[in-house]
Structures are given as C-alpha cells and as structure tokens.
Amino acid sequence: VRIANYMTGPSNCIASSSYYSVCCLNECEVLMNELESHVLAPSASPQRLLGLAQNLSSATVDAPRQLPVVMEEKLHAIAARHGGEVPLHGRLFAQWMHHAFPNECPYPHIAEDQAVLVPDHWQNGKATVSTIERAELAEVHTPVLLVEDAQNLSWSEEELVVVKEQPKLASGKVRLLMQFALLLGLLHTILRSCKMMTFQEKGKAGRTELPF
C-alpha cells in the first residue's frame, strides 16, 4: 500500500456530495506550488526542475540533497518525449515526483474505469477483505525504499498530459505570419496614400486660371 495514495485517495474521503468532498490534504500540492512559483510556465528544462527539486523539503525529506543518477536520467527521458522540456502537469512528471517524495506525492495510476474515482464505488463492501487475508498482509512488511536506496524504480512509460502547450516552433511561425501580414497591410496603406497624393497634385496642375 502506498501511503500517499491511501491518504489522498477519494476512497478515504469522510464526506462528499454532488458539490464537494471532505478529504485529506495533499502534501504534494505544496511541493508542486513551490515548483510552479519558481518556474512560472507549464513546462521547464530537466536541469532547472532537478535543481529545484533537490532544494525542496518536506516533513520526511531534508533539503538540500543529491538525487541519484537514475532520477536525473528519468527526467531527461521525459524531456526528450516533449521536445526538450518536462510538462509539470503530465503523468510522467507526477510519477517522478512520487519517487522523489514517496511519502507526499501519490503514484499516478491510470484508472480504466472512472467509477473508482468516487467514494460510492468503495462502499457497500467492495473494499473489504477476509480475516485470513488481513492476517497474511499483517505478516508481510515491506519497508518503503527511499529514492537514494532504490536502484530499479517501479516505472511506467504511460504518459498523460491534461493541457498540452502548442509547440514553440509552430507558435513562432504563426507570429511571423502575423507580422508579415501586418507589414503588407501597412505597405498597402502607404502606397494607397501616395497614389491619392499624386492624383491630387496632378489635379491641381491641370487647372487653368480664369481671367475673372
């Protein structure tokens, strides 16, 4: 059982309605807010995120610290999939944050059925186990590995980006096209004004003065 997933899971909410839910606070949101306040963008380079994450502290993690090489490699691999930058609100970065802060950030599971996201799904005995199963689970104790001691991470390559920023190259092309269109419009206006002035000068030159 992942502690962070249990604490922040919708099945652990004590009250809910169609308008609100009363759940445990997500300590990972504090860490994400700290990152967002420094990045001020939907994505960032892996070097910048690595430096920021190593200086984040929590109730169970002291900072500054040195993250293992495998974590740095994973962060660069995420950036390689997204044109050199890591989306802050993608599933892979959420997974990376879970391994960096296992007691604060939940593991981002991919729910095949949206019904598991509401408390009603886990009520009426759907999450109960027998007495024998409880005894077996109580005998097996697997300590939580800190990221510094983990050599092989439990890693999934499934990615999910809720809001994807348009590629910078495409936005740059659109900006150039808009500037070019504005320049053409300005040139057209200038040429039209010059023609009007020329026409007016010719009209004045063609006039004849009457003797009276």
Tab-separated table of N, CA and C in Angstrom, residues 69-199:
chain	number	residue	atom	x	y	z
A	69	VAL	N	21.447	9.238	-9.833
A	69	VAL	CA	21.605	9.418	-11.275
A	69	VAL	C	20.385	8.903	-12.029
A	70	VAL	N	19.762	7.813	-11.529
A	70	VAL	CA	18.623	7.238	-12.225
A	70	VAL	C	17.467	8.230	-12.288
A	71	MET	N	17.316	9.062	-11.263
A	71	MET	CA	16.253	10.066	-11.279
A	71	MET	C	16.548	11.162	-12.302
A	72	GLU	N	17.810	11.530	-12.407
A	72	GLU	CA	18.186	12.524	-13.421
A	72	GLU	C	17.964	11.976	-14.824
A	73	GLU	N	18.270	10.699	-15.030
A	73	GLU	CA	18.069	10.085	-16.346
A	73	GLU	C	16.589	10.027	-16.705
A	74	LYS	N	15.754	9.713	-15.726
A	74	LYS	CA	14.310	9.661	-15.989
A	74	LYS	C	13.774	11.033	-16.372
A	75	LEU	N	14.270	12.067	-15.719
A	75	LEU	CA	13.794	13.420	-16.006
A	75	LEU	C	14.202	13.843	-17.418
A	76	HIS	N	15.410	13.498	-17.823
A	76	HIS	CA	15.854	13.818	-19.183
A	76	HIS	C	15.073	12.998	-20.217
A	77	ALA	N	14.705	11.768	-19.863
A	77	ALA	CA	13.917	10.947	-20.784
A	77	ALA	C	12.527	11.539	-20.992
A	78	ILE	N	11.938	12.100	-19.938
A	78	ILE	CA	10.631	12.749	-20.071
A	78	ILE	C	10.748	13.964	-20.991
A	79	ALA	N	11.811	14.733	-20.799
A	79	ALA	CA	12.010	15.918	-21.637
A	79	ALA	C	12.210	15.543	-23.098
A	80	ALA	N	12.877	14.429	-23.347
A	80	ALA	CA	13.119	14.005	-24.727
A	80	ALA	C	11.816	13.692	-25.450
A	81	ARG	N	10.789	13.276	-24.712
A	81	ARG	CA	9.496	12.959	-25.320
A	81	ARG	C	8.683	14.206	-25.617
A	82	HIS	N	9.066	15.336	-25.037
A	82	HIS	CA	8.268	16.556	-25.178
A	82	HIS	C	9.100	17.714	-25.722
A	83	GLY	N	10.008	17.424	-26.605
A	83	GLY	CA	10.754	18.484	-27.264
A	83	GLY	C	11.765	19.201	-26.406
A	84	GLY	N	12.274	18.547	-25.364
A	84	GLY	CA	13.335	19.150	-24.560
A	84	GLY	C	12.898	19.726	-23.229
A	85	GLU	N	11.587	19.776	-22.964
A	85	GLU	CA	11.099	20.299	-21.693
A	85	GLU	C	10.128	19.312	-21.058
A	86	VAL	N	10.010	19.399	-19.739
A	86	VAL	CA	9.170	18.484	-18.971
A	86	VAL	C	7.853	19.174	-18.621
A	87	PRO	N	6.700	18.652	-19.050
A	87	PRO	CA	5.412	19.236	-18.637
A	87	PRO	C	5.188	19.027	-17.140
A	88	LEU	N	4.889	20.086	-16.446
A	88	LEU	CA	4.707	19.983	-14.996
A	88	LEU	C	3.461	19.195	-14.626
A	89	HIS	N	2.466	19.187	-15.506
A	89	HIS	CA	1.197	18.537	-15.171
A	89	HIS	C	0.970	17.296	-16.020
A	90	GLY	N	2.043	16.607	-16.346
A	90	GLY	CA	1.947	15.335	-17.036
A	90	GLY	C	2.073	14.173	-16.066
A	91	ARG	N	1.621	12.992	-16.507
A	91	ARG	CA	1.666	11.834	-15.634
A	91	ARG	C	3.096	11.403	-15.314
A	92	LEU	N	3.994	11.485	-16.290
A	92	LEU	CA	5.365	11.031	-16.064
A	92	LEU	C	6.076	11.890	-15.024
A	93	PHE	N	5.835	13.194	-15.043
A	93	PHE	CA	6.466	14.033	-14.019
A	93	PHE	C	5.835	13.770	-12.653
A	94	ALA	N	4.539	13.493	-12.624
A	94	ALA	CA	3.898	13.131	-11.358
A	94	ALA	C	4.499	11.834	-10.817
A	95	GLN	N	4.804	10.911	-11.712
A	95	GLN	CA	5.455	9.664	-11.300
A	95	GLN	C	6.866	9.941	-10.778
A	96	TRP	N	7.555	10.861	-11.438
A	96	TRP	CA	8.898	11.236	-10.996
A	96	TRP	C	8.842	11.873	-9.605
A	97	MET	N	7.854	12.729	-9.381
A	97	MET	CA	7.704	13.366	-8.072
A	97	MET	C	7.378	12.335	-7.000
A	98	HIS	N	6.639	11.288	-7.357
A	98	HIS	CA	6.331	10.239	-6.377
A	98	HIS	C	7.602	9.543	-5.909
A	99	HIS	N	8.510	9.273	-6.828
A	99	HIS	CA	9.752	8.608	-6.439
A	99	HIS	C	10.684	9.564	-5.705
A	100	ALA	N	10.586	10.850	-6.001
A	100	ALA	CA	11.407	11.828	-5.291
A	100	ALA	C	10.858	12.113	-3.898
A	101	PHE	N	9.527	12.081	-3.753
A	101	PHE	CA	8.863	12.315	-2.467
A	101	PHE	C	7.818	11.219	-2.260
A	102	PRO	N	8.225	10.007	-1.913
A	102	PRO	CA	7.283	8.875	-1.851
A	102	PRO	C	6.224	8.997	-0.768
A	103	ASN	N	6.495	9.777	0.279
A	103	ASN	CA	5.524	9.904	1.369
A	103	ASN	C	4.579	11.087	1.187
A	104	GLU	N	4.834	11.918	0.187
A	104	GLU	CA	3.997	13.087	-0.041
A	104	GLU	C	3.223	13.006	-1.357
A	105	CYS	N	3.859	12.550	-2.413
A	105	CYS	CA	3.235	12.552	-3.739
A	105	CYS	C	2.714	11.154	-4.083
A	106	PRO	N	1.444	11.032	-4.419
A	106	PRO	CA	0.880	9.714	-4.760
A	106	PRO	C	1.366	9.226	-6.112
A	107	TYR	N	1.343	7.910	-6.262
A	107	TYR	CA	1.703	7.314	-7.541
A	107	TYR	C	0.543	7.527	-8.519
A	108	PRO	N	0.799	8.053	-9.712
A	108	PRO	CA	-0.292	8.379	-10.652
A	108	PRO	C	-0.779	7.155	-11.421
A	109	HIS	N	-1.711	6.437	-10.835
A	109	HIS	CA	-2.311	5.302	-11.534
A	109	HIS	C	-3.189	5.787	-12.685
A	110	ILE	N	-3.338	4.961	-13.688
A	110	ILE	CA	-4.244	5.237	-14.797
A	110	ILE	C	-5.514	4.434	-14.572
A	111	ALA	N	-6.588	5.122	-14.235
A	111	ALA	CA	-7.852	4.453	-13.933
A	111	ALA	C	-8.552	4.054	-15.227
A	112	GLU	N	-8.824	2.756	-15.376
A	112	GLU	CA	-9.556	2.303	-16.558
A	112	GLU	C	-11.041	2.586	-16.457
A	113	ASP	N	-11.525	2.701	-15.229
A	113	ASP	CA	-12.943	2.970	-15.005
A	113	ASP	C	-13.054	4.215	-14.135
A	114	GLN	N	-13.782	5.231	-14.592
A	114	GLN	CA	-13.913	6.466	-13.828
A	114	GLN	C	-14.706	6.270	-12.541
A	115	ALA	N	-15.396	5.153	-12.419
A	115	ALA	CA	-16.199	4.920	-11.215
A	115	ALA	C	-15.329	4.762	-9.972
A	116	VAL	N	-14.058	4.359	-10.141
A	116	VAL	CA	-13.195	4.167	-8.980
A	116	VAL	C	-12.783	5.497	-8.357
A	117	LEU	N	-13.084	6.605	-9.011
A	117	LEU	CA	-12.693	7.913	-8.503
A	117	LEU	C	-13.712	8.513	-7.553
A	118	VAL	N	-14.820	7.842	-7.328
A	118	VAL	CA	-15.848	8.359	-6.423
A	118	VAL	C	-15.950	7.432	-5.213
A	119	PRO	N	-16.268	7.982	-4.021
A	119	PRO	CA	-16.337	7.157	-2.811
A	119	PRO	C	-17.390	6.049	-2.882
A	120	ASP	N	-18.484	6.264	-3.623
A	120	ASP	CA	-19.544	5.261	-3.672
A	120	ASP	C	-19.054	3.921	-4.224
A	121	HIS	N	-18.026	3.959	-5.062
A	121	HIS	CA	-17.513	2.721	-5.641
A	121	HIS	C	-16.907	1.809	-4.580
A	122	TRP	N	-16.348	2.408	-3.509
A	122	TRP	CA	-15.641	1.628	-2.493
A	122	TRP	C	-16.518	1.316	-1.284
A	123	GLN	N	-17.736	1.758	-1.320
A	123	GLN	CA	-18.643	1.446	-0.221
A	123	GLN	C	-19.398	0.151	-0.508
A	124	ASN	N	-20.207	-0.259	0.425
A	124	ASN	CA	-21.014	-1.487	0.317
A	124	ASN	C	-20.150	-2.749	0.172
A	125	GLY	N	-19.023	-2.765	0.880
A	125	GLY	CA	-18.233	-3.997	0.946
A	125	GLY	C	-17.335	-4.273	-0.221
A	126	LYS	N	-17.113	-3.326	-1.120
A	126	LYS	CA	-16.278	-3.587	-2.289
A	126	LYS	C	-14.803	-3.611	-1.950
A	127	ALA	N	-14.419	-3.010	-0.823
A	127	ALA	CA	-13.011	-2.943	-0.479
A	127	ALA	C	-12.668	-3.767	0.753
A	128	THR	N	-13.533	-4.678	1.149
A	128	THR	CA	-13.291	-5.483	2.337
A	128	THR	C	-12.537	-6.753	1.979
A	129	VAL	N	-11.775	-7.247	2.930
A	129	VAL	CA	-11.032	-8.499	2.751
A	129	VAL	C	-11.361	-9.408	3.917
A	130	SER	N	-11.061	-10.679	3.743
A	130	SER	CA	-11.371	-11.653	4.785
A	130	SER	C	-10.369	-11.554	5.933
A	131	THR	N	-10.695	-12.219	7.045
A	131	THR	CA	-9.809	-12.200	8.213
A	131	THR	C	-8.479	-12.878	7.910
A	132	ILE	N	-8.509	-13.947	7.109
A	132	ILE	CA	-7.274	-14.657	6.758
A	132	ILE	C	-6.365	-13.758	5.909
A	133	GLU	N	-6.955	-13.046	4.965
A	133	GLU	CA	-6.158	-12.146	4.131
A	133	GLU	C	-5.562	-11.012	4.952
A	134	ARG	N	-6.309	-10.514	5.910
A	134	ARG	CA	-5.775	-9.469	6.776
A	134	ARG	C	-4.575	-9.971	7.581
A	135	ALA	N	-4.663	-11.194	8.066
A	135	ALA	CA	-3.551	-11.759	8.832
A	135	ALA	C	-2.316	-11.949	7.956
A	136	GLU	N	-2.516	-12.401	6.725
A	136	GLU	CA	-1.383	-12.583	5.819
A	136	GLU	C	-0.732	-11.248	5.471
A	137	LEU	N	-1.541	-10.236	5.251
A	137	LEU	CA	-0.992	-8.933	4.930
A	137	LEU	C	-0.249	-8.321	6.114
A	138	ALA	N	-0.714	-8.615	7.329
A	138	ALA	CA	-0.064	-8.073	8.514
A	138	ALA	C	1.309	-8.696	8.741
A	139	GLU	N	1.508	-9.966	8.305
A	139	GLU	CA	2.788	-10.636	8.489
A	139	GLU	C	3.847	-10.131	7.522
A	140	VAL	N	3.431	-9.708	6.348
A	140	VAL	CA	4.382	-9.237	5.339
A	140	VAL	C	4.587	-7.748	5.522
A	141	HIS	N	5.813	-7.398	5.783
A	141	HIS	CA	6.139	-5.978	5.977
A	141	HIS	C	7.245	-5.608	5.012
A	142	THR	N	6.910	-4.737	4.060
A	142	THR	CA	7.895	-4.270	3.089
A	142	THR	C	8.208	-2.816	3.382
A	143	PRO	N	9.420	-2.514	3.849
A	143	PRO	CA	9.749	-1.112	4.152
A	143	PRO	C	9.739	-0.255	2.895
A	144	VAL	N	9.376	0.998	3.085
A	144	VAL	CA	9.367	1.945	1.962
A	144	VAL	C	10.801	2.327	1.636
A	145	LEU	N	11.192	2.108	0.393
A	145	LEU	CA	12.549	2.433	-0.038
A	145	LEU	C	12.641	3.912	-0.360
A	146	LEU	N	13.647	4.542	0.196
A	146	LEU	CA	13.905	5.921	-0.192
A	146	LEU	C	14.527	5.943	-1.565
A	147	VAL	N	14.360	7.059	-2.247
A	147	VAL	CA	14.843	7.135	-3.617
A	147	VAL	C	16.357	6.991	-3.675
A	148	GLU	N	17.058	7.372	-2.594
A	148	GLU	CA	18.506	7.252	-2.591
A	148	GLU	C	18.948	5.791	-2.583
A	149	ASP	N	18.092	4.879	-2.063
A	149	ASP	CA	18.456	3.476	-1.969
A	149	ASP	C	17.883	2.645	-3.100
A	150	ALA	N	17.020	3.241	-3.912
A	150	ALA	CA	16.361	2.480	-4.970
A	150	ALA	C	17.206	2.518	-6.230
A	151	GLN	N	17.559	1.359	-6.756
A	151	GLN	CA	18.316	1.269	-7.998
A	151	GLN	C	17.376	1.058	-9.185
A	152	ASN	N	16.362	0.245	-9.000
A	152	ASN	CA	15.407	-0.031	-10.068
A	152	ASN	C	14.051	0.526	-9.661
A	153	LEU	N	13.639	1.594	-10.297
A	153	LEU	CA	12.376	2.228	-9.961
A	153	LEU	C	11.218	1.477	-10.598
A	154	SER	N	10.098	1.464	-9.899
A	154	SER	CA	8.861	0.935	-10.474
A	154	SER	C	8.307	2.006	-11.402
A	155	TRP	N	8.618	1.860	-12.688
A	155	TRP	CA	8.376	2.947	-13.631
A	155	TRP	C	7.485	2.490	-14.774
A	156	SER	N	6.527	3.329	-15.133
A	156	SER	CA	5.647	3.075	-16.272
A	156	SER	C	5.819	4.215	-17.265
A	157	GLU	N	5.888	3.880	-18.554
A	157	GLU	CA	6.105	4.879	-19.596
A	157	GLU	C	4.810	5.474	-20.119
A	158	GLU	N	3.682	5.160	-19.499
A	158	GLU	CA	2.406	5.742	-19.917
A	158	GLU	C	2.396	7.238	-19.591
A	159	GLU	N	2.090	8.042	-20.600
A	159	GLU	CA	2.056	9.489	-20.410
A	159	GLU	C	0.635	10.009	-20.595
A	160	LEU	N	0.305	11.038	-19.850
A	160	LEU	CA	-0.994	11.688	-19.961
A	160	LEU	C	-0.803	13.148	-19.588
A	161	VAL	N	-0.989	14.029	-20.568
A	161	VAL	CA	-0.865	15.464	-20.344
A	161	VAL	C	-2.246	16.076	-20.493
A	162	VAL	N	-2.743	16.643	-19.407
A	162	VAL	CA	-4.102	17.199	-19.414
A	162	VAL	C	-4.176	18.399	-20.344
A	163	VAL	N	-3.254	19.328	-20.201
A	163	VAL	CA	-3.205	20.525	-21.044
A	163	VAL	C	-1.840	20.545	-21.709
A	164	LYS	N	-1.855	20.448	-23.029
A	164	LYS	CA	-0.600	20.406	-23.773
A	164	LYS	C	-0.376	21.736	-24.460
A	165	GLU	N	0.785	22.317	-24.202
A	165	GLU	CA	1.134	23.596	-24.814
A	165	GLU	C	1.482	23.374	-26.278
A	166	GLN	N	1.115	24.324	-27.105
A	166	GLN	CA	1.451	24.258	-28.509
A	166	GLN	C	2.961	24.325	-28.681
A	167	PRO	N	3.509	23.604	-29.645
A	167	PRO	CA	4.958	23.653	-29.860
A	167	PRO	C	5.435	25.075	-30.139
A	168	LYS	N	6.598	25.391	-29.619
A	168	LYS	CA	7.120	26.743	-29.766
A	168	LYS	C	7.419	27.066	-31.222
A	169	LEU	N	7.847	26.048	-31.994
A	169	LEU	CA	8.156	26.287	-33.396
A	169	LEU	C	6.909	26.719	-34.157
A	170	ALA	N	5.799	26.039	-33.883
A	170	ALA	CA	4.544	26.382	-34.569
A	170	ALA	C	4.073	27.769	-34.170
A	171	SER	N	4.152	28.093	-32.876
A	171	SER	CA	3.730	29.420	-32.440
A	171	SER	C	4.634	30.491	-33.022
A	172	GLY	N	5.930	30.188	-33.190
A	172	GLY	CA	6.835	31.146	-33.803
A	172	GLY	C	6.491	31.404	-35.255
A	173	LYS	N	6.094	30.362	-35.976
A	173	LYS	CA	5.694	30.534	-37.368
A	173	LYS	C	4.435	31.371	-37.480
A	174	VAL	N	3.489	31.127	-36.599
A	174	VAL	CA	2.247	31.916	-36.613
A	174	VAL	C	2.546	33.373	-36.326
A	175	ARG	N	3.453	33.621	-35.384
A	175	ARG	CA	3.802	35.004	-35.062
A	175	ARG	C	4.461	35.697	-36.252
A	176	LEU	N	5.332	34.984	-36.962
A	176	LEU	CA	5.970	35.559	-38.142
A	176	LEU	C	4.960	35.859	-39.248
A	177	LEU	N	4.011	34.938	-39.433
A	177	LEU	CA	2.980	35.173	-40.445
A	177	LEU	C	2.125	36.385	-40.107
A	178	MET	N	1.802	36.537	-38.829
A	178	MET	CA	1.011	37.698	-38.414
A	178	MET	C	1.784	38.991	-38.628
A	179	GLN	N	3.072	38.982	-38.302
A	179	GLN	CA	3.882	40.175	-38.515
A	179	GLN	C	4.005	40.502	-40.006
A	180	PHE	N	4.151	39.464	-40.818
A	180	PHE	CA	4.240	39.674	-42.263
A	180	PHE	C	2.940	40.249	-42.818
A	181	ALA	N	1.797	39.743	-42.318
A	181	ALA	CA	0.504	40.260	-42.769
A	181	ALA	C	0.330	41.721	-42.357
A	182	LEU	N	0.750	42.075	-41.153
A	182	LEU	CA	0.664	43.470	-40.712
A	182	LEU	C	1.546	44.373	-41.567
A	183	LEU	N	2.745	43.854	-41.922
A	183	LEU	CA	3.642	44.640	-42.765
A	183	LEU	C	3.047	44.876	-44.149
A	184	LEU	N	2.426	43.845	-44.721
A	184	LEU	CA	1.771	44.002	-46.017
A	184	LEU	C	0.635	45.020	-45.949
A	185	GLY	N	-0.151	44.945	-44.864
A	185	GLY	CA	-1.234	45.905	-44.706
A	185	GLY	C	-0.722	47.329	-44.596
A	186	LEU	N	0.400	47.517	-43.871
A	186	LEU	CA	0.979	48.851	-43.737
A	186	LEU	C	1.494	49.372	-45.078
A	187	LEU	N	2.171	48.502	-45.838
A	187	LEU	CA	2.662	48.907	-47.153
A	187	LEU	C	1.520	49.265	-48.098
A	188	HIS	N	0.434	48.485	-48.021
A	188	HIS	CA	-0.727	48.782	-48.863
A	188	HIS	C	-1.307	50.146	-48.534
A	189	THR	N	-1.379	50.462	-47.237
A	189	THR	CA	-1.914	51.761	-46.823
A	189	THR	C	-1.015	52.897	-47.298
A	190	ILE	N	0.304	52.711	-47.191
A	190	ILE	CA	1.239	53.752	-47.620
A	190	ILE	C	1.149	53.979	-49.132
A	191	LEU	N	1.113	52.893	-49.920
A	191	LEU	CA	1.009	53.018	-51.375
A	191	LEU	C	-0.281	53.702	-51.789
A	192	ARG	N	-1.363	53.377	-51.093
A	192	ARG	CA	-2.650	53.992	-51.418
A	192	ARG	C	-2.615	55.491	-51.115
A	193	SER	N	-1.985	55.861	-50.012
A	193	SER	CA	-1.880	57.280	-49.664
A	193	SER	C	-1.034	58.026	-50.683
A	194	CYS	N	0.068	57.377	-51.146
A	194	CYS	CA	0.925	58.011	-52.148
A	194	CYS	C	0.168	58.225	-53.456
A	195	LYS	N	-0.634	57.260	-53.860
A	195	LYS	CA	-1.416	57.405	-55.094
A	195	LYS	C	-2.426	58.536	-54.977
A	196	MET	N	-3.054	58.661	-53.818
A	196	MET	CA	-4.023	59.736	-53.619
A	196	MET	C	-3.339	61.101	-53.689
A	197	MET	N	-2.156	61.218	-53.094
A	197	MET	CA	-1.433	62.480	-53.127
A	197	MET	C	-1.007	62.824	-54.553
A	198	THR	N	-0.549	61.821	-55.302
A	198	THR	CA	-0.145	62.053	-56.690
A	198	THR	C	-1.330	62.496	-57.531
A	199	PHE	N	-2.474	61.872	-57.307
A	199	PHE	CA	-3.685	62.229	-58.051
A	199	PHE	C	-4.102	63.650	-57.739
